[in-house]
PDB file of C-alpha atoms in Angstrom:
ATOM      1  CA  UNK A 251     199.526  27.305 130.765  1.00 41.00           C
ATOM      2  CA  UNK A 252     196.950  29.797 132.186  1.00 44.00           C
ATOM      3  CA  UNK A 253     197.926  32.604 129.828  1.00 45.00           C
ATOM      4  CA  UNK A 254     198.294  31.152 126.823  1.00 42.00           C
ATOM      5  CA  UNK A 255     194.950  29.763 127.046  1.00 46.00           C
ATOM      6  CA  UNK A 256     193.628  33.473 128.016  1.00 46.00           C
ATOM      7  CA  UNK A 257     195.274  34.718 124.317  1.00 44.00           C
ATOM      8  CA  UNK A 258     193.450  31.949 122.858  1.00 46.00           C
ATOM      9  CA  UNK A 259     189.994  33.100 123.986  1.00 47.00           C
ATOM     10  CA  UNK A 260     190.653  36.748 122.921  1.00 46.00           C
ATOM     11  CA  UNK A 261     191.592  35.980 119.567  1.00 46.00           C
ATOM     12  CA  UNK A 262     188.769  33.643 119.063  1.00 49.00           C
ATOM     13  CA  UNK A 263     186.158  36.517 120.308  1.00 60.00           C
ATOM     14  CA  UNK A 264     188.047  38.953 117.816  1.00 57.00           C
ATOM     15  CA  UNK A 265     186.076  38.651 114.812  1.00 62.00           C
ATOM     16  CA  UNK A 266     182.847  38.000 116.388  1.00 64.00           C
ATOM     17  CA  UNK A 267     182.719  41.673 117.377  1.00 59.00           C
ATOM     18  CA  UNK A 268     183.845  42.349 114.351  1.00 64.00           C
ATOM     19  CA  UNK A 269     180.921  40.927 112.826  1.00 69.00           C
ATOM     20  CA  UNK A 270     178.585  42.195 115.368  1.00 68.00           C
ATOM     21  CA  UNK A 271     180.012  46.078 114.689  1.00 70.00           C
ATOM     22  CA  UNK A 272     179.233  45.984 110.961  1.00 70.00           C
ATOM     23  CA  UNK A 273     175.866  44.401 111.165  1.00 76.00           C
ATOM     24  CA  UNK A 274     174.789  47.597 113.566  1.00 70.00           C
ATOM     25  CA  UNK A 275     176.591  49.907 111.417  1.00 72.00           C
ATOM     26  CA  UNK A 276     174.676  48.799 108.964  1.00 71.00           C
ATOM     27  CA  UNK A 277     171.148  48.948 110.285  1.00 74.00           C
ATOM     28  CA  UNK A 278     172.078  52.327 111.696  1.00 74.00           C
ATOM     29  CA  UNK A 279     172.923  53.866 107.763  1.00 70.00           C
ATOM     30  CA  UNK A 280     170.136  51.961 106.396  1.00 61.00           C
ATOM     31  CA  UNK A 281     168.002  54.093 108.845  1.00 65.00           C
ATOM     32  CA  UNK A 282     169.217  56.931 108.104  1.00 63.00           C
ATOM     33  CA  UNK A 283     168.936  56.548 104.557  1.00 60.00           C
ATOM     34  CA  UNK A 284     164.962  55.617 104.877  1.00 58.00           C
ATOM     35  CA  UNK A 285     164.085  58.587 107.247  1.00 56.00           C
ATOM     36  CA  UNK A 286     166.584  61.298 105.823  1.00 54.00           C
ATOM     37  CA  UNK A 287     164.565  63.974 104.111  1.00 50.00           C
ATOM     38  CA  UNK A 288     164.816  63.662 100.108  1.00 48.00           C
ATOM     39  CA  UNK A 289     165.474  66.791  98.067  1.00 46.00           C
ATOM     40  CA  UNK A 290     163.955  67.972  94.856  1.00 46.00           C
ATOM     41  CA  UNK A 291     166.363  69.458  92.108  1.00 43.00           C
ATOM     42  CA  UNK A 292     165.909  72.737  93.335  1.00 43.00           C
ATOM     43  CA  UNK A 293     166.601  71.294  96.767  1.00 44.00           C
ATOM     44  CA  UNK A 294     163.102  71.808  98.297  1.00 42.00           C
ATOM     45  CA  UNK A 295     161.741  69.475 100.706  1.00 44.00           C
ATOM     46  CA  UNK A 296     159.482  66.951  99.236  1.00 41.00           C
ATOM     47  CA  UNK A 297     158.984  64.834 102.004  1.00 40.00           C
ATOM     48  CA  UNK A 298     155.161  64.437 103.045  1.00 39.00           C
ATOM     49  CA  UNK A 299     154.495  66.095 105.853  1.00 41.00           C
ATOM     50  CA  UNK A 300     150.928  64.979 107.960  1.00 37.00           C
ATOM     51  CA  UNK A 301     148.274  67.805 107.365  1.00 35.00           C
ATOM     52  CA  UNK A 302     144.809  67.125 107.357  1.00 36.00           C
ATOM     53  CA  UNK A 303     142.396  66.495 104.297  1.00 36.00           C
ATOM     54  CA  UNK A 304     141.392  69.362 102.018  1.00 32.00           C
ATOM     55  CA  UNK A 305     138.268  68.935 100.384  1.00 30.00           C
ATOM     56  CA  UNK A 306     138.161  70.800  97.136  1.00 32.00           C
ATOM     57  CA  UNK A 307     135.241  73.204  96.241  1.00 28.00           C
ATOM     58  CA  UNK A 308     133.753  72.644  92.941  1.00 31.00           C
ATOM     59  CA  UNK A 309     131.285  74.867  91.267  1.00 33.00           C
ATOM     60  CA  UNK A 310     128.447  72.127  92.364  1.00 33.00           C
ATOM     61  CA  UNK A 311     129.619  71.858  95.980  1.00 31.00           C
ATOM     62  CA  UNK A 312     127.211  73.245  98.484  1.00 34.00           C
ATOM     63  CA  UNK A 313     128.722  76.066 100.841  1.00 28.00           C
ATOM     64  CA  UNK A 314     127.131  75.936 103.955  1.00 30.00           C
ATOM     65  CA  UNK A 315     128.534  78.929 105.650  1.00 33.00           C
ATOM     66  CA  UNK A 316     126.554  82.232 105.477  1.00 31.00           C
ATOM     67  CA  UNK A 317     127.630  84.553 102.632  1.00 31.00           C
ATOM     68  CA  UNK A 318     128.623  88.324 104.017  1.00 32.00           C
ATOM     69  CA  UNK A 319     127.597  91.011 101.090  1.00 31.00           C
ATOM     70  CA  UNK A 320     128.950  94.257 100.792  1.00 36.00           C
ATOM     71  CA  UNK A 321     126.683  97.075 101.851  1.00 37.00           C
ATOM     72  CA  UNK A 322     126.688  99.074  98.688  1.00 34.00           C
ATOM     73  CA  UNK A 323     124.841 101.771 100.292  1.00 37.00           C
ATOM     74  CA  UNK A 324     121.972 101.257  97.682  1.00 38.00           C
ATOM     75  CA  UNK A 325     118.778 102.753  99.663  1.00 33.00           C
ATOM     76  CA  UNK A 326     115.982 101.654  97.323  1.00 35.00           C
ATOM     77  CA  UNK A 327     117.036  97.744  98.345  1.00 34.00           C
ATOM     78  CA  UNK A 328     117.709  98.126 102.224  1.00 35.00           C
ATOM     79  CA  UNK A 329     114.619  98.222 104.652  1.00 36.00           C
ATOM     80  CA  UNK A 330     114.759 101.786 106.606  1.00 37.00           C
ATOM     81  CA  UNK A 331     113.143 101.237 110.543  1.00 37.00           C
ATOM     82  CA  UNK A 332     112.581 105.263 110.990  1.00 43.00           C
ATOM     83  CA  UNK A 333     110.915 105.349 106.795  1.00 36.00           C
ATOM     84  CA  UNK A 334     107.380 106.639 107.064  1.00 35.00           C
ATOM     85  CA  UNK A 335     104.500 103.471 105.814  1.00 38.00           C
ATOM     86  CA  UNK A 336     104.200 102.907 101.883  1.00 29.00           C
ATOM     87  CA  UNK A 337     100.767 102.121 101.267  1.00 31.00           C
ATOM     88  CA  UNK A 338     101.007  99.620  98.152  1.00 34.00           C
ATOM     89  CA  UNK A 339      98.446 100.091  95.299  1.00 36.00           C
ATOM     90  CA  UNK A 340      97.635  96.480  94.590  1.00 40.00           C
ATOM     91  CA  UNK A 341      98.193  93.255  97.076  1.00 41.00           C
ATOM     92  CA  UNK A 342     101.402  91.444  96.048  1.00 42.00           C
ATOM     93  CA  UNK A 343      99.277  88.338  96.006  1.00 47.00           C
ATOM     94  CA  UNK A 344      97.828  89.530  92.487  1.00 46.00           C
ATOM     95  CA  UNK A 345     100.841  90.658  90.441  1.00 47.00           C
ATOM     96  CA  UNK A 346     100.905  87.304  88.855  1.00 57.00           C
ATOM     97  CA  UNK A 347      97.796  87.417  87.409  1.00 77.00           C
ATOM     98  CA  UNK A 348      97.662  85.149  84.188  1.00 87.00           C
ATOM     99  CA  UNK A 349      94.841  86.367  81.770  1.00 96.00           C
ATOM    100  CA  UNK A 350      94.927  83.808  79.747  1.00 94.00           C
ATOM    101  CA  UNK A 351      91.362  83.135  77.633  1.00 94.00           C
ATOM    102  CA  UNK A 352      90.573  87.221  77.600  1.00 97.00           C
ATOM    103  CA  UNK A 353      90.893  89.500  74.486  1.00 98.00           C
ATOM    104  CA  UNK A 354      90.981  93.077  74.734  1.00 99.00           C
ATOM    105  CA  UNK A 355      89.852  95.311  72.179  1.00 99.00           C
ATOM    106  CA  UNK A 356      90.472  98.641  71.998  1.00 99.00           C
ATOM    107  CA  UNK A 357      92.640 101.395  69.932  1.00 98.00           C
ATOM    108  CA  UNK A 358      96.508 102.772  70.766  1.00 98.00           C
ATOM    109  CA  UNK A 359      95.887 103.171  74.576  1.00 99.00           C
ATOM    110  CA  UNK A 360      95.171  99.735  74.607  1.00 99.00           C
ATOM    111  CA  UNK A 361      97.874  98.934  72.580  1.00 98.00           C
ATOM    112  CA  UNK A 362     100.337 100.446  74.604  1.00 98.00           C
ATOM    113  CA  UNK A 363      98.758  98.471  77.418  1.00 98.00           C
ATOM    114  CA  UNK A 364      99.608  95.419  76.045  1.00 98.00           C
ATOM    115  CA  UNK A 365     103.356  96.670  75.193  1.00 98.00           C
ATOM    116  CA  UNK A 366     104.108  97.854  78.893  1.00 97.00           C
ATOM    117  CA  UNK A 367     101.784  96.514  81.515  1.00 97.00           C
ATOM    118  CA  UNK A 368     103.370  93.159  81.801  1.00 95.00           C
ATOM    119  CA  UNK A 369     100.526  91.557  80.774  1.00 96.00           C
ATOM    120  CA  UNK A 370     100.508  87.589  80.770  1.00 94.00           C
ATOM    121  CA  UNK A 371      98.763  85.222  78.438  1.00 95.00           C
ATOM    122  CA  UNK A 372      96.029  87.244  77.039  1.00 97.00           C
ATOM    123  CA  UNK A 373      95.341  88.545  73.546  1.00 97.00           C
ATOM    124  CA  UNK A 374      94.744  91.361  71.489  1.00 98.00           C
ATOM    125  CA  UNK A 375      92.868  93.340  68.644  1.00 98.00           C
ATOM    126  CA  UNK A 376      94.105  96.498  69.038  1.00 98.00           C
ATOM    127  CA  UNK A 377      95.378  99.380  66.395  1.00 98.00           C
ATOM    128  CA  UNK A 378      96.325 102.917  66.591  1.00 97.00           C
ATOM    129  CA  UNK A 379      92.983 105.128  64.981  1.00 98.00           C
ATOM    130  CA  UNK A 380      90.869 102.019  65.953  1.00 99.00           C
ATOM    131  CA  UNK A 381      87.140 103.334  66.384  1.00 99.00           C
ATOM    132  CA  UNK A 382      83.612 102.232  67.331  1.00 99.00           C
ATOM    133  CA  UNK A 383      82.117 102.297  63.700  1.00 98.00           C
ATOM    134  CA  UNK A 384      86.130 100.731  62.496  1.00 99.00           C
ATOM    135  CA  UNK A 385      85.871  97.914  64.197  1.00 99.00           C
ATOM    136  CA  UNK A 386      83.330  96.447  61.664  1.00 99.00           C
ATOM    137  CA  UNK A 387      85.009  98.090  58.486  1.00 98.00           C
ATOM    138  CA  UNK A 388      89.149  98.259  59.461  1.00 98.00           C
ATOM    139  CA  UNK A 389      91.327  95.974  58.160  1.00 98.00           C
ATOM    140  CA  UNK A 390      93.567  95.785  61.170  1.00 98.00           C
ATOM    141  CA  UNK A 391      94.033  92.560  62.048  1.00 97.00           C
ATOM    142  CA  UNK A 392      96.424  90.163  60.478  1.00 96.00           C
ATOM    143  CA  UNK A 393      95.108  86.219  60.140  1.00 94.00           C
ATOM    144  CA  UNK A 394      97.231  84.442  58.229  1.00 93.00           C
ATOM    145  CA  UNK A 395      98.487  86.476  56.024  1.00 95.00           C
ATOM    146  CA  UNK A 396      95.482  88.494  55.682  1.00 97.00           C
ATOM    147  CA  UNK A 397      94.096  91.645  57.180  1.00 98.00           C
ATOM    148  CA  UNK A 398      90.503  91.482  58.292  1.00 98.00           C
ATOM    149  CA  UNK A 399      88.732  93.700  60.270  1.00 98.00           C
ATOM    150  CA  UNK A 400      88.372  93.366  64.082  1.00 98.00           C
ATOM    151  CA  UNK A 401      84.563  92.002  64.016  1.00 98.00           C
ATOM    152  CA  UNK A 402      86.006  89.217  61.679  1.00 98.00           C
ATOM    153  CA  UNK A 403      88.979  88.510  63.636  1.00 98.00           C
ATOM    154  CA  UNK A 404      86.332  87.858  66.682  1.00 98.00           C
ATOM    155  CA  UNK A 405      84.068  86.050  64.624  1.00 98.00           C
ATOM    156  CA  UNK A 406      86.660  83.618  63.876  1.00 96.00           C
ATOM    157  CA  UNK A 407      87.219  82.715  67.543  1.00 94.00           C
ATOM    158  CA  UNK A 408      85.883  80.214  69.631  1.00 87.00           C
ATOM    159  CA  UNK A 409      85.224  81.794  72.934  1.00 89.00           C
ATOM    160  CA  UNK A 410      86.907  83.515  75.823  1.00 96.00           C
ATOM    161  CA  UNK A 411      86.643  84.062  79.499  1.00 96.00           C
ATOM    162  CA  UNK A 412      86.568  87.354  79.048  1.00 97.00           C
ATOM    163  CA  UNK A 413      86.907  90.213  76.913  1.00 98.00           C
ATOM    164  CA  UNK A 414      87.781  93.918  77.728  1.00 98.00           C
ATOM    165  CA  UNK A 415      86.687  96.638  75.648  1.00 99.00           C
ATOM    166  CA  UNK A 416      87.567 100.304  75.899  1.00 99.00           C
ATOM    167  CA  UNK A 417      87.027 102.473  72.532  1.00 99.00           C
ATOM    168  CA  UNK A 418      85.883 106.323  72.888  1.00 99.00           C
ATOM    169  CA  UNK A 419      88.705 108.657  72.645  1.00 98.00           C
ATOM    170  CA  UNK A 420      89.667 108.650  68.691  1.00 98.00           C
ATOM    171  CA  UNK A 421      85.441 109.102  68.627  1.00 98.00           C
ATOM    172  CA  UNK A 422      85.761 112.488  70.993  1.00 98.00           C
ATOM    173  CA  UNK A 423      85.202 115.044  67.782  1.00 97.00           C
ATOM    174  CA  UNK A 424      82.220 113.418  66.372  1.00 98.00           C
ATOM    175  CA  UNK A 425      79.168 115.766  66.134  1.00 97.00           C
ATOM    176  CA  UNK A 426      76.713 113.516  67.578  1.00 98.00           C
ATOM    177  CA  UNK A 427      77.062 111.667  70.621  1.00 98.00           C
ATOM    178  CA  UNK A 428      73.828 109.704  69.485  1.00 98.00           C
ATOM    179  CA  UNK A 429      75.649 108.001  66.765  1.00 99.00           C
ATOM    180  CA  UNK A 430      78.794 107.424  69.007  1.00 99.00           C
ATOM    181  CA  UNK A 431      77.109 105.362  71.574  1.00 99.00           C
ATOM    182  CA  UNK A 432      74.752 103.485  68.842  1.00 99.00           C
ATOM    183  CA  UNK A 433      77.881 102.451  66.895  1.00 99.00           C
ATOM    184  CA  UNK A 434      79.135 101.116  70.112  1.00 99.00           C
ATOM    185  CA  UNK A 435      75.681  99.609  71.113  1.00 99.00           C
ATOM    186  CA  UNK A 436      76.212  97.563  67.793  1.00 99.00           C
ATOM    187  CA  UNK A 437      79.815  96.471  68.570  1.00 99.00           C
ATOM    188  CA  UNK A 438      78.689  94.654  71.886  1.00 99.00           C
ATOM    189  CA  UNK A 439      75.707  93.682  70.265  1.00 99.00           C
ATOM    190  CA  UNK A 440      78.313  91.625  67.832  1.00 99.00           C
ATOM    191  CA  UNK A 441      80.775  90.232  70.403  1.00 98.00           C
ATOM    192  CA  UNK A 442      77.751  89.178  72.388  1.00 98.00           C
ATOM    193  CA  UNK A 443      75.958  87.656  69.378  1.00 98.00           C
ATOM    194  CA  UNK A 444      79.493  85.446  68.469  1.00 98.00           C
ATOM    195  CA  UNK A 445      80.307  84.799  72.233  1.00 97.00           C
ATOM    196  CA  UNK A 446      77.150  84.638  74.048  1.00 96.00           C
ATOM    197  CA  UNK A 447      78.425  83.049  77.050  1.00 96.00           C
ATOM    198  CA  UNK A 448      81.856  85.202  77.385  1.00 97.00           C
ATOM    199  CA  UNK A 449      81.566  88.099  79.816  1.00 96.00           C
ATOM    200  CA  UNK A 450      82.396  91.159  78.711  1.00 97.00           C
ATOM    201  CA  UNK A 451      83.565  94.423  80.116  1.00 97.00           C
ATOM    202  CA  UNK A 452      83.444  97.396  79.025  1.00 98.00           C
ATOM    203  CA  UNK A 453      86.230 100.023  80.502  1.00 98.00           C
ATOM    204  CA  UNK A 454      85.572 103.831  80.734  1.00 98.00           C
ATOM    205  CA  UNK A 455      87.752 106.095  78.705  1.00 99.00           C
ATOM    206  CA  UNK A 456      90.941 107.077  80.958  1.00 99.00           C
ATOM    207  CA  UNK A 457      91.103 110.941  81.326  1.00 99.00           C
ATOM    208  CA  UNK A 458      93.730 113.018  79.815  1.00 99.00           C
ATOM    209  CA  UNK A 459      95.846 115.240  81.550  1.00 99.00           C
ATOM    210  CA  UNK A 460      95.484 118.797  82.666  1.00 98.00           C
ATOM    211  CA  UNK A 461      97.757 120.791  80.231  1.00 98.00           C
ATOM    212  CA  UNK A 462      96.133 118.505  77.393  1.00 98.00           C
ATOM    213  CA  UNK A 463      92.165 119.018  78.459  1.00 98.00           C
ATOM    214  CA  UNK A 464      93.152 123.075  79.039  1.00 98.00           C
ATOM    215  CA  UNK A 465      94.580 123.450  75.590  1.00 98.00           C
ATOM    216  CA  UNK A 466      92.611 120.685  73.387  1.00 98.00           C
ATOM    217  CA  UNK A 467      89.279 121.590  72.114  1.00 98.00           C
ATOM    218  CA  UNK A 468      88.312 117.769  71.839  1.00 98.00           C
ATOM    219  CA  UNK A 469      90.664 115.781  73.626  1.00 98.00           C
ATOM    220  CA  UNK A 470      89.509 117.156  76.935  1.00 98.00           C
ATOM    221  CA  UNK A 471      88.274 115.419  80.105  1.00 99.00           C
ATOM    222  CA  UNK A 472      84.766 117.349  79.702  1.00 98.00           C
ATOM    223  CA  UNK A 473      83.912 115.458  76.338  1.00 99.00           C
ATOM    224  CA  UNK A 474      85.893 112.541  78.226  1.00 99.00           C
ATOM    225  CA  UNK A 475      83.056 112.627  81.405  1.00 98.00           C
ATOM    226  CA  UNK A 476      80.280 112.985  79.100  1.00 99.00           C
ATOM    227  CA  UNK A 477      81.018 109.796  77.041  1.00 99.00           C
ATOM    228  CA  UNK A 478      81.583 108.030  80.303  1.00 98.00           C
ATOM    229  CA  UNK A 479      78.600 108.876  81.251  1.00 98.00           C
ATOM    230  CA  UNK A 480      77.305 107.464  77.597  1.00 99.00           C
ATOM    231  CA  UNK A 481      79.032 104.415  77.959  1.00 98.00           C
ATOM    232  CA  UNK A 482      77.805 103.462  81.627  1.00 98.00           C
ATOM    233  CA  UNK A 483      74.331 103.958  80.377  1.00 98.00           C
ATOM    234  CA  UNK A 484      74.517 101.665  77.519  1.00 98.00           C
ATOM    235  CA  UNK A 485      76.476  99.055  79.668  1.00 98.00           C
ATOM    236  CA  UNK A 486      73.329  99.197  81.908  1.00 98.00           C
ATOM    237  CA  UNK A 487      71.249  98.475  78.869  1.00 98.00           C
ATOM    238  CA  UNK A 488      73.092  95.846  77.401  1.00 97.00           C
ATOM    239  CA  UNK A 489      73.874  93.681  80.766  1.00 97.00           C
ATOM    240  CA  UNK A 490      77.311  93.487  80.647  1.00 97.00           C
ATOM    241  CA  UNK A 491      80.310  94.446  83.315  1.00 97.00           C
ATOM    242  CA  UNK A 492      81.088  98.727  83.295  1.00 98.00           C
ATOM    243  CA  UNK A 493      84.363  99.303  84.485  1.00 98.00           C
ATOM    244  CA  UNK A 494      85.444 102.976  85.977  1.00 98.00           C
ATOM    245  CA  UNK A 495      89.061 103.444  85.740  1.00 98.00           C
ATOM    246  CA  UNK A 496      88.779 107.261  86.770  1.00 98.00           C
ATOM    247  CA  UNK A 497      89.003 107.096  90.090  1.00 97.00           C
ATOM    248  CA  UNK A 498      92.209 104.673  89.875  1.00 97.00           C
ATOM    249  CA  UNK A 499      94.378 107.097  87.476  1.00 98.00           C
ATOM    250  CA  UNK A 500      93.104 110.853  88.348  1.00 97.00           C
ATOM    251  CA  UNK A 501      94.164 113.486  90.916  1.00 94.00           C
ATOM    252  CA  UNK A 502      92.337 115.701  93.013  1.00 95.00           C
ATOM    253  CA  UNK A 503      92.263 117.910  89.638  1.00 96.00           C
ATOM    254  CA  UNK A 504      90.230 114.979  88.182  1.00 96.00           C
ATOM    255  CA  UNK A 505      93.056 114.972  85.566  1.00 98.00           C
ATOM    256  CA  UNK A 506      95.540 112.260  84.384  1.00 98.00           C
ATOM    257  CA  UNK A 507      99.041 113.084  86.651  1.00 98.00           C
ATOM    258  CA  UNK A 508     101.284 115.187  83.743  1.00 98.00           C
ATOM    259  CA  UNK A 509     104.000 112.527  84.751  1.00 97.00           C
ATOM    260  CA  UNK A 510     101.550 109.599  83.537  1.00 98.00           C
ATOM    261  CA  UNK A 511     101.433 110.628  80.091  1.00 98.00           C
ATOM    262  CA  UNK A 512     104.642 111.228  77.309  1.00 94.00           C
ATOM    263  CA  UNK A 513     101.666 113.247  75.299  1.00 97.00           C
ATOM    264  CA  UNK A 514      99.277 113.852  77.801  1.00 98.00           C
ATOM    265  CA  UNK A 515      96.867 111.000  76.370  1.00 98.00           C
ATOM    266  CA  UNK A 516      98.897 107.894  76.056  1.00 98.00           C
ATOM    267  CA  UNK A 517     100.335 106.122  79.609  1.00 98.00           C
ATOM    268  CA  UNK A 518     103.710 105.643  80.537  1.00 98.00           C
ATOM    269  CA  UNK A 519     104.862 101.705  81.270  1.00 97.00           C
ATOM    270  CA  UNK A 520     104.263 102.518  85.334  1.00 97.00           C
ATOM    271  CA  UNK A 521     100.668 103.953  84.404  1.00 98.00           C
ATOM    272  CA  UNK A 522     100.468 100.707  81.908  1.00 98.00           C
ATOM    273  CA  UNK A 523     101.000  98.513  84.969  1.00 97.00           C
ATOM    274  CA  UNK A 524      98.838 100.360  86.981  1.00 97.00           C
ATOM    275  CA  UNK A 525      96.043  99.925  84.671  1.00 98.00           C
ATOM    276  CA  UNK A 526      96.644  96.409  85.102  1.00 97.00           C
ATOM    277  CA  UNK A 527      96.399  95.969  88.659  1.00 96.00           C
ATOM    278  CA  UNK A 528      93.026  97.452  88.749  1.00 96.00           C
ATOM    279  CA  UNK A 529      91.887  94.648  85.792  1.00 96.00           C
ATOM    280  CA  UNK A 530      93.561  91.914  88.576  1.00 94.00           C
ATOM    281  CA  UNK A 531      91.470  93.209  91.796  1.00 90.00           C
ATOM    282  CA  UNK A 532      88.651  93.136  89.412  1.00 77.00           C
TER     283      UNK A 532
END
């Protein structure tokens, strides 16, 4: 009686573990299924692996870490410790200069001055030939359409701060140095008669250099020295502002450097700038 109640209990229990077997069998290849790593078609790993964050840099992103150049070996833009002192012609502080409300007046050195010297703001009656006596009579300028002469052009202004002046070395042949400096007694006599309240200065003729005063019966630097010394007189007469230039452009020679001139008269662009950093300490 004992036994066959035993068989009874086993076969009763049977299918329970039955049941019990497939459900983990189950769970276990469901598992496996969810966490087995998937394959691409060219059967690369695509599953996700857990890296950090990776910020893309954009053209307007900010880089904060230092930039390392390459040392070109360029010796004009890295500082030398053992290079011996460079003495710098003008102050730094002044190379921005603006000049607007000034004219300058004058003939092709001027001319070029206003091409190369870097110049800001200011303007200009200038022409190549442009004399003492042509100022009044010249039709140089163009208004509108319309050449007038110089004396016109500044008659048809309103005013300036300043105007700068320098006219004397197209004038060098002339037989009388009388009429020179009268002709140029009656062009300040004009701008000051038009602009009574505009100061205005009057520069000194800028030497020439050596090989041109040695082999140039006119364009020399002893005609040059005697008109200077014409023009400071009259400047003293009339009340308004001399300017020397000499000492800023000449050697020891008193003689324009050979390198500062293409034709021994007219300045290259460094002499053009130079010019203009004596007009800014001014």
């Amino acid at each position: 009686m004992m036994r066959i109640k035993h068989a009874k209990n086993r076969s009763m229990t049977l299918p329970a573990v039955l049941t019990a077997f497939c459900i983990v069998a189950a769970i276990i290849i469901v598992i496996i299924i969810i966490y087995l790593p998937k394959k691409d078609g060219n059967g690369t790993d695509t599953t996700a692996d857990t890296v950090p964050a990776v910020t893309e840099i954009s053209e307007s992103t900010a880089i904060t870490e230092p930039v390392q150049t390459e040392d070109t070996g360029d010796t004009e833009s890295t500082a030398a410790t053992d290079a011996p002192p460079v003495t710098e012609y003008i102050p730094p502080e002044v190379r921005d200069t603006d000049f607007s409300g000034c004219l300058f007046i004058g003939d092709s050195r001027t001319e070029g001055f206003m091409l190369y010297s870097g110049v800001k703001g200011a303007k200009a009656y200038t022409a190549r030939g442009l004399m003492v006596d042509t100022y009044f009579t010249a039709p140089v300028v163009d208004m509108n359409g319309t050449k007038i002469s110089v004396s016109q052009a500044v008659e048809s202004e309103s005013s300036f701060e300043r105007i700068y002046i320098m006219l004397g070395v197209n004038e060098l042949g002339w037989a009388y140095d009388s009429v020179f400096i009268s002709k140029y007694e009656n062009l300040v006599d004009h701008v000051k008669s038009c602009m009574p309240d505009t100061e205005i200065i009057v520069q000194s003729i800028i030497p020439v250099t050596l090989a041109k005063s040695e082999s140039d019966e006119i364009y020399n630097n002893e005609n040059i020295t005697r008109y200077n010394g014409l023009i400071r007189d009259m400047c003293a007469r009339k009340s308004v502002t001399y300017m020397d230039l000499v000492p800023y452009f000449v050697g020891d020679d008193g003689a324009l450097p050979e390198e500062a001139a293409f034709d021994g008269i007219h300045l290259q662009k460094s002499y053009c700038e130079r010019w203009l950093d004596v007009l800014k300490q001014a």
